[in-house]
Short mmCIF file of C-alpha atoms and ligand atoms in Angstrom, two decimals:
data_model
loop_
_atom_site.label_atom_id
_atom_site.label_comp_id
_atom_site.label_asym_id
_atom_site.label_seq_id
_atom_site.Cartn_x
_atom_site.Cartn_y
_atom_site.Cartn_z
CA MET A 14 9.36 53.01 14.47
CA LEU A 15 6.35 51.00 15.58
CA LYS A 16 3.86 50.72 12.73
CA LEU A 17 0.45 51.06 14.37
CA GLY A 18 -1.81 48.13 13.64
CA SER A 19 0.98 46.07 12.07
CA ILE A 20 0.96 43.46 14.84
CA MET A 21 -2.81 43.04 14.39
CA SER A 22 -2.40 41.66 10.86
CA THR A 23 -1.09 38.49 12.48
CA TRP A 24 -2.66 36.17 15.00
CA ASN A 25 -1.91 36.96 18.61
CA ALA A 26 -3.09 35.94 22.06
CA ILE A 27 -5.97 38.43 22.01
CA SER A 28 -7.30 37.46 18.58
CA ILE A 29 -7.01 33.75 19.46
CA LYS A 30 -9.00 34.38 22.66
CA GLN A 31 -11.65 36.28 20.71
CA MET A 32 -12.31 33.23 18.50
CA LYS A 33 -14.09 31.46 21.37
CA GLY A 34 -17.60 30.63 20.19
CA ARG A 35 -16.90 32.19 16.76
CA GLN A 36 -14.54 29.92 14.89
CA LYS A 37 -12.95 26.57 15.72
CA LEU A 38 -9.17 26.84 15.91
CA ALA A 39 -7.13 24.27 13.97
CA CYS A 40 -3.72 24.33 15.64
CA LEU A 41 -0.55 22.33 14.94
CA THR A 42 2.93 21.83 16.25
CA ALA A 43 6.02 22.65 14.19
CA TYR A 44 9.68 22.49 15.11
CA ASP A 45 11.66 23.66 12.08
CA PHE A 46 11.66 26.33 9.37
CA SER A 47 10.42 24.27 6.39
CA ILE A 48 7.40 22.70 8.04
CA ALA A 49 6.51 25.85 9.99
CA LYS A 50 6.44 27.81 6.70
CA LEU A 51 4.01 25.32 5.13
CA VAL A 52 1.84 25.21 8.24
CA ASP A 53 1.70 29.01 8.35
CA GLU A 54 0.93 29.26 4.63
CA ALA A 55 -1.99 26.87 5.19
CA GLY A 56 -3.55 29.51 7.47
CA ILE A 57 -3.14 27.64 10.76
CA PRO A 58 -3.65 30.35 13.40
CA LEU A 59 -1.56 28.90 16.25
CA ILE A 60 1.71 26.97 15.92
CA LEU A 61 3.07 25.32 19.04
CA VAL A 62 6.76 24.55 19.28
CA GLY A 63 5.93 21.74 21.67
CA ASP A 64 8.37 20.00 23.94
CA SER A 65 7.19 16.94 22.02
CA LEU A 66 10.16 17.86 19.82
CA ALA A 67 12.20 15.93 22.38
CA MET A 68 10.63 12.81 20.85
CA THR A 69 9.81 13.79 17.25
CA MET A 70 13.04 15.68 16.46
CA LEU A 71 15.60 14.61 19.05
CA GLY A 72 14.76 10.93 19.46
CA HIS A 73 14.18 10.88 23.22
CA GLU A 74 11.66 8.47 24.75
CA THR A 75 9.82 11.17 26.70
CA THR A 76 9.60 14.96 26.61
CA LEU A 77 11.64 15.32 29.79
CA PRO A 78 15.22 15.62 28.47
CA VAL A 79 14.72 18.60 26.12
CA THR A 80 16.61 21.67 27.38
CA MET A 81 15.77 25.37 27.37
CA ASP A 82 18.55 25.98 24.84
CA GLU A 83 17.09 23.34 22.51
CA MET A 84 13.60 24.84 22.86
CA VAL A 85 14.95 28.30 22.11
CA HIS A 86 16.84 26.97 19.08
CA HIS A 87 13.77 25.26 17.55
CA THR A 88 11.44 28.14 18.41
CA LYS A 89 13.80 30.52 16.59
CA CYS A 90 13.63 28.34 13.46
CA VAL A 91 9.82 28.40 13.57
CA SER A 92 9.59 32.13 14.30
CA ARG A 93 11.78 32.88 11.26
CA ALA A 94 9.30 31.04 9.02
CA VAL A 95 6.00 32.28 10.39
CA LYS A 96 4.30 35.40 9.05
CA HIS A 97 0.74 35.05 10.34
CA ALA A 98 0.29 32.42 13.05
CA LEU A 99 0.79 32.95 16.74
CA VAL A 100 3.95 31.03 17.68
CA VAL A 101 3.71 29.50 21.14
CA GLY A 102 6.92 28.20 22.71
CA ASP A 103 6.63 25.36 25.20
CA MET A 104 8.32 25.66 28.59
CA PRO A 105 10.28 22.40 29.02
CA PHE A 106 10.48 20.23 32.12
CA MET A 107 12.28 22.03 34.98
CA SER A 108 12.39 25.37 33.20
CA PHE A 109 9.62 26.74 35.43
CA GLN A 110 9.12 24.40 38.38
CA ALA A 111 12.08 25.35 40.62
CA SER A 112 11.18 29.01 41.14
CA GLU A 113 9.01 31.73 39.67
CA ASP A 114 12.04 33.90 39.00
CA LEU A 115 13.58 31.12 36.93
CA ALA A 116 10.27 30.69 35.11
CA VAL A 117 10.03 34.40 34.27
CA ALA A 118 13.63 34.43 32.99
CA ASN A 119 13.07 31.32 30.84
CA ALA A 120 9.71 32.48 29.49
CA GLY A 121 11.45 35.76 28.67
CA ARG A 122 14.00 33.84 26.56
CA ILE A 123 11.21 32.16 24.56
CA ILE A 124 9.72 35.58 23.77
CA LYS A 125 12.83 37.75 23.52
CA GLU A 126 15.47 35.43 22.03
CA ALA A 127 13.27 32.97 20.16
CA GLY A 128 10.62 35.38 18.88
CA ALA A 129 7.50 33.53 20.10
CA GLY A 130 4.29 35.42 20.86
CA ALA A 131 3.36 33.30 23.89
CA VAL A 132 4.53 30.44 26.08
CA LYS A 133 2.79 27.25 27.17
CA ILE A 134 3.05 25.79 30.66
CA GLU A 135 1.86 22.37 31.84
CA GLY A 136 -0.23 22.27 35.02
CA GLY A 137 -3.43 23.67 36.47
CA ALA A 138 -4.26 25.37 39.79
CA PRO A 139 -0.77 24.82 41.26
CA ARG A 140 0.62 26.91 38.36
CA ALA A 141 -2.01 29.65 38.51
CA HIS A 142 0.17 32.00 40.56
CA LEU A 143 3.01 31.61 38.07
CA VAL A 144 0.69 32.21 35.11
CA LYS A 145 -0.53 35.41 36.80
CA ARG A 146 3.05 36.56 37.38
CA LEU A 147 4.01 35.93 33.74
CA VAL A 148 0.91 37.73 32.48
CA GLU A 149 1.68 40.67 34.81
CA ASN A 150 5.10 40.79 33.15
CA GLY A 151 3.58 41.04 29.68
CA ILE A 152 3.95 37.39 28.67
CA ALA A 153 0.93 35.68 27.12
CA VAL A 154 0.41 32.18 28.54
CA MET A 155 -1.40 29.12 27.23
CA GLY A 156 -2.24 26.55 29.92
CA HIS A 157 -2.13 22.77 29.54
CA ILE A 158 -4.17 20.39 31.70
CA GLY A 159 -5.40 16.81 31.56
CA LEU A 160 -2.60 14.50 30.55
CA THR A 161 0.58 16.46 31.17
CA PRO A 162 3.46 14.47 29.63
CA GLN A 163 6.08 16.14 31.85
CA SER A 164 4.52 14.25 34.81
CA VAL A 165 4.77 10.86 33.09
CA HIS A 166 6.82 9.24 35.85
CA GLN A 167 4.66 10.59 38.66
CA ALA A 168 1.52 9.46 36.82
CA GLY A 169 2.97 6.02 36.07
CA GLY A 170 2.55 6.40 32.31
CA TYR A 171 0.27 8.14 29.84
CA HIS A 172 -3.43 7.77 30.75
CA VAL A 173 -6.74 9.42 29.98
CA GLU A 174 -7.31 11.88 32.85
CA GLY A 175 -10.56 12.95 34.52
CA ARG A 176 -12.43 9.67 34.35
CA THR A 177 -13.58 9.78 38.00
CA ALA A 178 -15.91 12.48 39.35
CA GLU A 179 -13.17 13.64 41.70
CA ASP A 180 -10.58 13.98 38.91
CA ALA A 181 -13.10 15.70 36.65
CA ASP A 182 -13.85 18.24 39.43
CA ARG A 183 -10.15 18.84 39.93
CA LEU A 184 -9.66 19.47 36.19
CA LEU A 185 -12.60 21.87 36.13
CA ALA A 186 -11.05 23.75 39.06
CA ASP A 187 -7.68 23.75 37.22
CA ALA A 188 -9.29 25.24 34.11
CA ARG A 189 -11.05 27.95 36.14
CA ALA A 190 -7.82 28.77 38.00
CA LEU A 191 -5.90 29.17 34.71
CA GLN A 192 -8.60 31.40 33.27
CA GLU A 193 -8.62 33.47 36.48
CA ALA A 194 -4.82 33.79 36.31
CA GLY A 195 -5.05 35.27 32.81
CA ALA A 196 -4.22 32.37 30.46
CA PHE A 197 -5.48 33.29 26.96
CA ALA A 198 -6.20 29.63 26.02
CA MET A 199 -5.59 26.17 27.38
CA VAL A 200 -4.72 22.77 25.97
CA LEU A 201 -6.92 19.90 27.22
CA GLU A 202 -5.07 16.66 26.62
CA CYS A 203 -6.63 13.18 26.81
CA VAL A 204 -9.80 13.73 28.81
CA PRO A 205 -13.22 12.17 28.14
CA ALA A 206 -15.19 14.06 25.50
CA ALA A 207 -17.96 14.89 28.00
CA LEU A 208 -15.44 16.55 30.30
CA GLY A 209 -13.89 18.38 27.34
CA MET A 210 -17.32 19.83 26.65
CA GLU A 211 -17.95 20.70 30.31
CA ILE A 212 -14.64 22.53 30.69
CA THR A 213 -15.14 24.31 27.36
CA ARG A 214 -18.52 25.59 28.58
CA ALA A 215 -17.11 26.56 31.98
CA VAL A 216 -14.33 28.89 30.81
CA ASN A 217 -14.34 32.01 28.67
CA VAL A 218 -11.04 31.28 26.90
CA PRO A 219 -10.57 28.78 24.06
CA THR A 220 -9.93 25.16 24.97
CA ILE A 221 -7.61 23.48 22.49
CA GLY A 222 -8.22 19.75 22.60
CA ILE A 223 -5.94 16.85 21.84
CA GLY A 224 -7.89 13.70 22.61
CA ALA A 225 -10.52 15.79 24.41
CA GLY A 226 -13.48 15.32 22.07
CA PRO A 227 -15.18 17.43 19.40
CA ASP A 228 -16.63 20.17 21.61
CA CYS A 229 -13.38 21.95 22.43
CA ASP A 230 -12.94 25.40 20.87
CA GLY A 231 -10.01 24.12 18.83
CA GLN A 232 -7.88 21.07 18.20
CA ILE A 233 -4.14 20.53 18.09
CA LEU A 234 -2.12 17.65 16.66
CA VAL A 235 1.57 16.88 16.56
CA VAL A 236 2.46 17.59 12.92
CA HIS A 237 4.46 14.35 12.61
CA ASP A 238 1.34 12.36 13.58
CA LEU A 239 -0.90 14.22 11.10
CA LEU A 240 1.61 13.77 8.27
CA GLY A 241 2.35 10.11 8.98
CA LEU A 242 6.00 10.97 9.59
CA GLN A 243 5.95 9.18 12.91
CA THR A 244 3.95 5.97 12.97
CA GLU A 245 5.38 3.94 15.87
CA LEU A 246 3.12 5.58 18.47
CA SER A 247 -0.44 6.16 17.37
CA PRO A 248 -2.82 7.37 20.07
CA LYS A 249 -6.55 6.95 19.40
CA PHE A 250 -7.05 10.70 18.89
CA VAL A 251 -4.65 10.93 15.94
CA LYS A 252 -6.13 11.29 12.47
CA ARG A 253 -3.52 10.75 9.78
CA TYR A 254 -4.01 13.13 6.84
CA ALA A 255 -1.02 11.96 4.79
CA THR A 256 1.57 9.19 4.55
CA ILE A 257 4.62 11.40 4.12
CA GLY A 258 6.87 8.88 5.88
CA ASP A 259 6.04 6.25 3.23
CA SER A 260 6.54 8.80 0.41
CA MET A 261 9.95 9.73 1.83
CA THR A 262 11.00 6.10 2.09
CA ASP A 263 9.92 5.54 -1.54
CA ALA A 264 11.93 8.61 -2.62
CA PHE A 265 15.07 7.52 -0.72
CA ASN A 266 14.85 4.02 -2.23
CA ALA A 267 14.33 5.40 -5.76
CA TYR A 268 17.31 7.76 -5.36
CA LYS A 269 19.51 4.91 -4.11
CA ARG A 270 18.46 2.73 -7.04
CA ASP A 271 19.15 5.54 -9.54
CA VAL A 272 22.61 6.35 -8.15
CA GLU A 273 23.60 2.69 -8.00
CA SER A 274 22.35 2.00 -11.54
CA GLY A 275 23.80 5.21 -13.00
CA ASP A 276 20.35 6.59 -13.92
CA TYR A 277 21.10 9.68 -11.84
CA PRO A 278 22.59 12.15 -12.59
CA THR A 279 22.04 12.43 -16.35
CA GLU A 280 23.04 15.18 -18.77
CA GLU A 281 19.96 17.08 -17.62
CA HIS A 282 21.45 17.39 -14.14
CA SER A 283 25.01 18.14 -15.27
CA TYR A 284 26.90 21.39 -16.09
O1 LIG B 302 4.45 19.27 23.27
C1 LIG B 302 3.43 19.24 22.56
O2 LIG B 302 3.48 19.01 21.34
C2 LIG B 302 2.15 19.47 23.20
C3 LIG B 302 0.92 19.25 22.39
C4 LIG B 302 0.70 17.81 22.20
C5 LIG B 302 -0.25 19.93 22.95
O3 LIG B 302 2.10 19.79 24.34
#
């Protein structure tokens, strides 16, 4: 039986939306059970299972190759770990572009099979109709504008977006269209800080910035970047809070030394 109020003890699309102007939202990605559990226990309110997992977890050069099945698999792992945060599952490249029916079916998988509380879709005004349709079908949607990595080939690489007045106006219109369509929040990726502030002031849903300046309603980072687990690519917006990659390398080297020298295992580790 449905326990009234039980769902409200966790973060959800409505409570995230209500944080606008009240509390900055510190959001993170996660892709597996162990890290998602730690992120959730740290009180992070929104965990994105981003399609960035194509690069961080699967070793691809871009986000494009990750499949729906892979996204569902990783989102399931995160959902199993999370007790409080809102889990947002990313819609991968070509899971929503070909038709709205396909998009509804795939978003449904992220919610129904993978246990997420919302989906994220890249794109602005051209996706507004789809966002509206998903919302009408009971699916909470987070938008994503600015640099949209799924368009990397069309854009000729990864660039800061919205530097010209024309591009800035287009992004403002995108943000308004997403809000109008019912998105509960939107990611602003790699836009000038002044535009991040302007869009944040123009919409009544939280803007979650990544390289969009300090005035967004929240921030999001790829957890591998924050932890120093992935150091090859380091965009300007990344702040590294730990050097876990170095600690892991030290641990692997120490283990190898111990096994080779016979210092591990000892009696203490034996039955
Ligand atoms: O896929 C992802 O991790 C993202 C964030 C960088 C916002 O889209």
